Each structure stands twice: as C-alpha cells, then as structure tokens.
Coordinates of C-alpha atoms and ligand atoms in Angstrom, one line a residue:
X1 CA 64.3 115.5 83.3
X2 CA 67.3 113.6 84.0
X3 CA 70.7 115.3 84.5
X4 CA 73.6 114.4 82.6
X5 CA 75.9 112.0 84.1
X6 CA 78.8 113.8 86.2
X7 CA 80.4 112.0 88.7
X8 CA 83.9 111.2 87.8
X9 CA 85.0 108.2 90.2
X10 CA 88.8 108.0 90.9
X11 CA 90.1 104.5 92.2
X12 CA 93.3 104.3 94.0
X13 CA 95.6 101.4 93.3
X14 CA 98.9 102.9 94.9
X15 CA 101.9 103.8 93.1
X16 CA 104.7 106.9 93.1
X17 CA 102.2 109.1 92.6
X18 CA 101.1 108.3 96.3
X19 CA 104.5 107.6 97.4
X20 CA 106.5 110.0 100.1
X21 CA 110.1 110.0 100.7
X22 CA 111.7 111.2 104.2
X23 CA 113.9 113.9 102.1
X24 CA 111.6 116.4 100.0
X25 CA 114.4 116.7 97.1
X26 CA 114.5 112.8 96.9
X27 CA 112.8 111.7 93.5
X28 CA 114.3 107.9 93.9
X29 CA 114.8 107.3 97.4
X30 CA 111.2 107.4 98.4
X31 CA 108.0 104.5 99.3
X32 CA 105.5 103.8 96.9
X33 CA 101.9 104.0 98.0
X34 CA 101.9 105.7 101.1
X35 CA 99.1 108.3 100.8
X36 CA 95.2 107.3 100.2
X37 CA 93.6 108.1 97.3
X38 CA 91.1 110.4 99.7
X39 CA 94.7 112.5 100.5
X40 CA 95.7 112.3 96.7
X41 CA 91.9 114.1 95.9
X42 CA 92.3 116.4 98.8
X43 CA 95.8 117.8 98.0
X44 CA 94.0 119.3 94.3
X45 CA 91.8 122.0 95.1
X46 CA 90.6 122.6 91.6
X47 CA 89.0 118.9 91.6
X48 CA 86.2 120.3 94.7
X49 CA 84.2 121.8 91.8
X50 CA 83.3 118.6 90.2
X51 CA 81.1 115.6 92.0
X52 CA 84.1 113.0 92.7
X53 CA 83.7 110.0 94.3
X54 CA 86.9 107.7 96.0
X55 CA 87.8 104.6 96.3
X56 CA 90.7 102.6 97.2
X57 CA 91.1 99.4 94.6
X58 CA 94.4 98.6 96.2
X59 CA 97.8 100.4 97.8
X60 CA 100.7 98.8 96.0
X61 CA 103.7 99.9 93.8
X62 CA 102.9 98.9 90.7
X63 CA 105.8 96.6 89.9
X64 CA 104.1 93.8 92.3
X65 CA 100.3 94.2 90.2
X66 CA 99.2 90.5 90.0
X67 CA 95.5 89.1 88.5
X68 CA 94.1 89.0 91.7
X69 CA 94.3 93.1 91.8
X70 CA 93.5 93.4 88.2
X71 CA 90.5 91.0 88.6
X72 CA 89.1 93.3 91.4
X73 CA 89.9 96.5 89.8
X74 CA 88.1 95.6 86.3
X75 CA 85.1 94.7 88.6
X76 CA 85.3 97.8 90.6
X77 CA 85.3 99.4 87.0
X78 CA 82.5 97.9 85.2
X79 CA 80.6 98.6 88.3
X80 CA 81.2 102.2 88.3
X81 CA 81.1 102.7 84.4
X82 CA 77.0 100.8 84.8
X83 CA 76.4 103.3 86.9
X84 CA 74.2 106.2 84.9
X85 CA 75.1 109.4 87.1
X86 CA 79.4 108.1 86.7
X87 CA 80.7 110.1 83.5
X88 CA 84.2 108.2 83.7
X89 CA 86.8 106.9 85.6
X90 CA 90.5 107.7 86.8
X91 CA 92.4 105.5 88.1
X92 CA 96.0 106.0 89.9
X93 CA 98.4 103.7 89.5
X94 CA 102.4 103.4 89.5
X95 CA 104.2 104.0 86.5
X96 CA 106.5 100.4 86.4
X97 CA 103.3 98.7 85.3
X98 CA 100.7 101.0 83.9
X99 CA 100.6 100.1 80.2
X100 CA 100.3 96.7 81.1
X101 CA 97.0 97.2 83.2
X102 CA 96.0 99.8 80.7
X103 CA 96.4 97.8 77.9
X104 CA 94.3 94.7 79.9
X105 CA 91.5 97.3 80.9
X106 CA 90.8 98.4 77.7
X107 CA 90.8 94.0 76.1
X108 CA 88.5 93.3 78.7
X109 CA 86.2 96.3 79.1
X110 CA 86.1 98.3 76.1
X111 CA 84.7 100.8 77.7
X112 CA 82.1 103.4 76.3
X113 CA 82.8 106.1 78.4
X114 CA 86.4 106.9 79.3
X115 CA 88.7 105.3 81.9
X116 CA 92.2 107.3 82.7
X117 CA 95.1 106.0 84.2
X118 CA 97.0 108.8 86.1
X119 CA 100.4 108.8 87.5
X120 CA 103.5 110.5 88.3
X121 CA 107.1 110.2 88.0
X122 CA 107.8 111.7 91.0
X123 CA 106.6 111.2 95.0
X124 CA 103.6 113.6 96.2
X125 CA 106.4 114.6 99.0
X126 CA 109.2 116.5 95.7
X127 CA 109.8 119.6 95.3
X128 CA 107.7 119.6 92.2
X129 CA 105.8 117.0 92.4
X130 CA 103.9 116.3 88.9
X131 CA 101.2 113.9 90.5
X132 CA 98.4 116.6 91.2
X133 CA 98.9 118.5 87.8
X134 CA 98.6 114.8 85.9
X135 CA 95.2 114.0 88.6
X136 CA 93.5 117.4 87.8
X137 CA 94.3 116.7 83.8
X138 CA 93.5 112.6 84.0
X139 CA 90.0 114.2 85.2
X140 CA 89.5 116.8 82.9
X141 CA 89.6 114.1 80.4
X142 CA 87.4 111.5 82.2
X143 CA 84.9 114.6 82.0
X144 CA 85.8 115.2 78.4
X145 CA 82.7 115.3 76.2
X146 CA 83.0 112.1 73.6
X147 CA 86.1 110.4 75.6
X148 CA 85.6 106.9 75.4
X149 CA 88.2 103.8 76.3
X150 CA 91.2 103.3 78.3
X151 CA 93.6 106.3 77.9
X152 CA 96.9 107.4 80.2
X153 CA 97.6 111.3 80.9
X154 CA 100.6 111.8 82.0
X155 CA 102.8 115.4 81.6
X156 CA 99.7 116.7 79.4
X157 CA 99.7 113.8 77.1
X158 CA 97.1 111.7 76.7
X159 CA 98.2 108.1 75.1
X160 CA 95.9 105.3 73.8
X161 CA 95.6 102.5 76.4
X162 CA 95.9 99.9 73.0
X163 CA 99.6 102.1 72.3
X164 CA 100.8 103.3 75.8
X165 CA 104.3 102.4 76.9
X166 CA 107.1 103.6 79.2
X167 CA 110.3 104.7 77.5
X168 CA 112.4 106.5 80.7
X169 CA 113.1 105.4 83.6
X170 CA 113.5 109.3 84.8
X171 CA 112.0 111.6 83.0
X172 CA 108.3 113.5 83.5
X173 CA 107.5 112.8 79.9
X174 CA 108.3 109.1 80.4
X175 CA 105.9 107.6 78.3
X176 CA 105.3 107.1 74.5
X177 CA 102.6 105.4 72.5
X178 CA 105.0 104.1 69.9
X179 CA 104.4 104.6 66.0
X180 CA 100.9 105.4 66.9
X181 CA 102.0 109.0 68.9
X182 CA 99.8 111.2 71.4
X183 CA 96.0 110.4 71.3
X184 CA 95.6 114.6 72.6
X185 CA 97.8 116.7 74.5
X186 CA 96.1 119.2 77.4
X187 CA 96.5 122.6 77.3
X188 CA 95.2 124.4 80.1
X189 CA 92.5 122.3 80.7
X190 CA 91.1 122.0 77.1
X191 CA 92.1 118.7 75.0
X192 CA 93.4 119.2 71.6
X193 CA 92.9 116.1 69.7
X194 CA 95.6 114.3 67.1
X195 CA 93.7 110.8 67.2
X196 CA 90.6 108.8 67.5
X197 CA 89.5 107.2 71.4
X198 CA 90.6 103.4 71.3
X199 CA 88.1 101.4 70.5
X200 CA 88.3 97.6 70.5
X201 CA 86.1 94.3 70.7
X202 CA 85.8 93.6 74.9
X203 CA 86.7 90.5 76.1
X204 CA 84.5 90.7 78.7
X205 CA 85.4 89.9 82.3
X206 CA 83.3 86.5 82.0
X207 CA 86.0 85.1 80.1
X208 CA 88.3 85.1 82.9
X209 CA 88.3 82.6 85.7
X210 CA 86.8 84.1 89.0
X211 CA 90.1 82.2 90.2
X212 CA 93.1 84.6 89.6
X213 CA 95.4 81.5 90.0
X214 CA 93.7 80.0 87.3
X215 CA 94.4 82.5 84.4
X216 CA 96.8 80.8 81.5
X217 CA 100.5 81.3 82.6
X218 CA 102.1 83.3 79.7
X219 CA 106.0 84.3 80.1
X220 CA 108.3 86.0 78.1
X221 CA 111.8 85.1 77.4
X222 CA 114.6 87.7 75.4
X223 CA 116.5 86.7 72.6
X224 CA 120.4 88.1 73.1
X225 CA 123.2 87.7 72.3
X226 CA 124.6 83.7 73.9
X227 CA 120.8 82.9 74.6
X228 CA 120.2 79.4 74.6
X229 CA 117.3 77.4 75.3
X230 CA 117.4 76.0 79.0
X231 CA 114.9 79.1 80.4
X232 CA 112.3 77.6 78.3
X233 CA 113.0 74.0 79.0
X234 CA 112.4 74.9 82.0
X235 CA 109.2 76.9 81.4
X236 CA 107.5 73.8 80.0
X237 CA 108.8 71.4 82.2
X238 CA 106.9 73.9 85.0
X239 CA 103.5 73.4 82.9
X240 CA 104.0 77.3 80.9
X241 CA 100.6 77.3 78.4
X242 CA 102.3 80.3 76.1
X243 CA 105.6 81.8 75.8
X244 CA 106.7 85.5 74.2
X245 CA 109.8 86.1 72.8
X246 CA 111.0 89.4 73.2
X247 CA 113.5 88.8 69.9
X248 CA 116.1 91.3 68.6
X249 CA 115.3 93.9 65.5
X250 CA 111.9 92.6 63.6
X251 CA 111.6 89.7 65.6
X252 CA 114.7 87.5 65.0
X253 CA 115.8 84.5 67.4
X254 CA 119.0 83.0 68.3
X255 CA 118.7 79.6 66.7
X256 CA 119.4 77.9 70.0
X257 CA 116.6 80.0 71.8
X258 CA 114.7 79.3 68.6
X259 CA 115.0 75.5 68.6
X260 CA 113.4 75.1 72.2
X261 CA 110.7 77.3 71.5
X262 CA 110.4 75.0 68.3
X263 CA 109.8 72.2 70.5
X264 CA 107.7 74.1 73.0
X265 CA 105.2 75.4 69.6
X266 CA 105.2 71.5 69.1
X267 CA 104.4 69.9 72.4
X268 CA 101.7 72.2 72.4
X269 CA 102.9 75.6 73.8
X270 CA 101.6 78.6 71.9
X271 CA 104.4 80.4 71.3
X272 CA 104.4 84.2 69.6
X273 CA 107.3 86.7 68.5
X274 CA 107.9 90.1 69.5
X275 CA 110.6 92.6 69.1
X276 CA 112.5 94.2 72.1
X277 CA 112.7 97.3 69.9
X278 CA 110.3 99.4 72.3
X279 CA 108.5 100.4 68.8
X280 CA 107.7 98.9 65.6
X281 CA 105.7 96.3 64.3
X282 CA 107.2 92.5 63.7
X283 CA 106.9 92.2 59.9
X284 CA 106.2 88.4 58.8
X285 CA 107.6 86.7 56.1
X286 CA 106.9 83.5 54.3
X287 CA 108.3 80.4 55.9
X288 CA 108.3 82.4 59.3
X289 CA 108.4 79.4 62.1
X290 CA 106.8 81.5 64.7
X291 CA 103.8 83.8 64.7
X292 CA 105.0 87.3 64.8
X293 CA 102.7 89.5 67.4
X294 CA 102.6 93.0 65.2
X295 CA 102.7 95.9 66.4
X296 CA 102.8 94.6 70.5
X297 CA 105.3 95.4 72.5
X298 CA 106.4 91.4 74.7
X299 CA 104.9 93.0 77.7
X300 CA 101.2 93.6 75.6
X301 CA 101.7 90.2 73.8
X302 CA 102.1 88.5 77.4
X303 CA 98.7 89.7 77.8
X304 CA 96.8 89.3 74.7
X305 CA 98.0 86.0 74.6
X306 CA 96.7 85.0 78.3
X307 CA 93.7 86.4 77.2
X308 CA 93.4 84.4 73.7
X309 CA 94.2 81.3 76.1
X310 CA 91.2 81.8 78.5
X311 CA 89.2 80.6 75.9
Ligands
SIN401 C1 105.2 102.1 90.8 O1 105.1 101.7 89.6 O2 104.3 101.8 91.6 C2 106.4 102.8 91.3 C3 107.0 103.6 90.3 C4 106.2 104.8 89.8 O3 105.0 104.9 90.0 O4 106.8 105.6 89.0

C-alpha cells in the first residue's frame, strides 16, 4: 500500500529571518541572509518529528529578488510539488519582497498542494526572535490536510498569496491581506480557517522565457502631488513594454503624469492604473482613459502585467 505523502521540503532563499546582527538587541542594525536554511531547520527542534528535506534556492535579502532567482525557485518548486512522497513546500524568504514572489508563485504554479512563504521581522540573533515560531507554523500548514496554493504565515496568520501584502515596516504582525483579511490564523498548532485556499488559473512556467533577461520590462511610476511626465518619457524612450501607475485615491492621475502615459498607451505601451492606497479596489468609470487594475496593489499589477506580456 502506498503511504501518504509526508515530506515537507523547505527552500531557503535568504532573508531577515536568516539574518544575524553583531548586537543581540539589534532588530535593524543586523545582515540579511547569513545563516543556511540547514541552521534555520536545526535551530526548531519541534520540526525533527516530521520528514523534512532542505534546500538552498538562493541567500539574498529579499529587496535585491530578480527573475533570474524567481525563475529557479519556481523550477525548484514544481520539481518538489511532482514529487508524490512531498506533501508541500515552505519557503523562507525576506519580508521587503515576499508578496511580490508570493503573489508570482501562485500565477505561475497554481499549485495543488500548498506552498508557504515564511519569514520574520526580526534577525535569528534577537532577543525574541519570531523566525522559528513562524518556520514551525509555515510547516504545520504545508502539512495541513486540504492546504492547497501559495499562502504566507507570518505571527500566526496565514494570508492568501493572491491578497498578501506588507503594511509595517516594524511590527511582528507586519502584514495584511487587504479587503480580503486572514485566510486562517494558527493556534497552537491547529489552523482555524476564515477563507477558502487560493485557487487560480496557472500560467505555467513555459510561458516565461528560459532567458530571465528576456521577461517584458514592466515599471511603475506614482502619481503625487507636482508629478509630471519626464520619468515615463524616459521609460519609453529606454524601450519599457508596460507601465503601472500607482495613482492617488481610486486611481486618479495628475494630468501631466496622465498625458505621457496617454502617449505611452498610444505608441504602444500597455499602460494600467492602480491606487497607492495599500487597499481597495480601483473602481472604473465610463470614459476612464486608462485600464484600472482592481483590486491589485502597483507592486501585483507590475507582475500580472509582465506576465499577460509574455504572451
Ligand atoms: C529582506 O527582505 O530580505 C530583509 C528584510 C526582512 O526580511 O524583513
């Protein structure tokens, strides 16, 4: 009889949560991805009752992620979700950029079983660290029976990799999902459940060039107050295929940001609105001159647009 599969893998990517400062009671002064993901597995005891595998993907802080990482980390992924003993996968990562590789993860893959981003707000070297509570939790749900998709756990909340967003640059409880909420917090182990797994339609890594120099270059651009339009002049004169503007309120643009994207949309630059709100939806109205990107956040747009561009 075959045995249900078990193995959760955990990839390591780098991040605060493997980051060591000199000082113990400095939370900001401290290196990013320092410790391996072997030494992050080692330092939580509780995880030596479960088959875990470990791998290192990469060791950066997540404000440098490129596409060459997130090329080789989807492939590491697929790999390890084909494989029938592997009953999920945890992956930890810095906090600067998490919703943005959680939120490509879950476009591209769609995973059937789950994947869980885990991460901590504070180096492994604190005084209370909160990286090896969040590991031990991230795993509890990869091991979760029905989880499915790309989810983050972070300070016993679990957030919907489609939702998931940074809201504090400080605190433990850092992240939000936005008008969407929790997916499940973690209670001592057990998951108690507010909303359905993300499911979504997978791009599928084929899509994307084996070349991560030749995925569509996307950029946002802010709408403020004095904006004007030489950023984006100077975007398309540099050969940009899409452009997001992060605009004020429910997606409004300064007219003289607004007129150069105008002429980007119209020498061929897709060109999509989003609100710097940090929640919310962009509402469209008759007449609008530029797409609106509903509910995404500019950082999520940037992405589902580079996507849509690959063809
Ligand atoms: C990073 O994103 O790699 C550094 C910051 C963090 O993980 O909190």
């Amino acid at each position: 009889m075959q045995s249900k599969p078990a193995t959760v893998v955990i990839l390591g990517t780098g991040g605060t949560i493997a980051g060591t400062a000199t000082l113990p009671g400095d939370n900001v002064g401290y290196s990013a991805a320092q410790l391996g993901v072997a030494q992050l597995v080692a330092a939580v005891p509780a995880l030596g009752a479960w088959p875990i595998e470990a791998e290192q993907v990469a060791q950066i802080d997540s404000k440098d992620m490129d596409f060459a990482v997130w090329r080789r980390l989807a492939e590491r992924v697929a790999h390890h979700l084909s494989r029938p003993q592997v009953q999920g996968i945890v992956i930890t990562h810095g906090t600067d950029t998490l919703e943005e590789t959680a939120y490509f993860l879950q476009r591209v893959l769609a995973p059937v079983k789950p994947v869980v981003l885990a991460a901590a707000m504070r180096p492994a070297t604190a005084l209370q660290a909160d990286g090896p509570q969040n590991l031990l939790d991230a795993v509890r749900v990869a091991r979760h029976e029905g989880a499915r998709g790309v989810v983050a756990v972070l300070a016993s909340q679990v957030h919907s990799g489609l939702d998931v967003r940074k809201g504090h640059t400080y605190r433990l409880d850092a992240f939000n999902a936005g008008d969407a909420g929790p997916l499940a917090h973690v209670e001592e182990g057990c998951l108690r459940q507010h909303r359905p797994w993300p499911q979504s339609e997978a791009i599928g890594l084929a899509r994307l060039p084996a070349d991560a120099g030749r995925w569509p270059r996307v950029e946002v651009v802010t709408s403020h107050a004095g904006a004007g339009g030489a950023v984006v002049r100077a975007l398309c004169a540099d050969g940009v295929q899409g452009i997001v503007v992060a605009g004020t309120g429910n997606g409004s643009v300064h007219h003289a940001l607004l007129a150069a994207l105008l002429d980007a949309q119209a020498a061929g630059v897709t060109v999509w609105r989003s609100s710097r709100c940090g929640a919310g939806s962009v509402i469209e109205s008759r007449g609008d001159a530029l797409p609106g990107a509903g509910p995404l956040t500019p950082a999520q747009a940037r992405i589902e647009l580079m996507l849509q561009l690959c063809g």
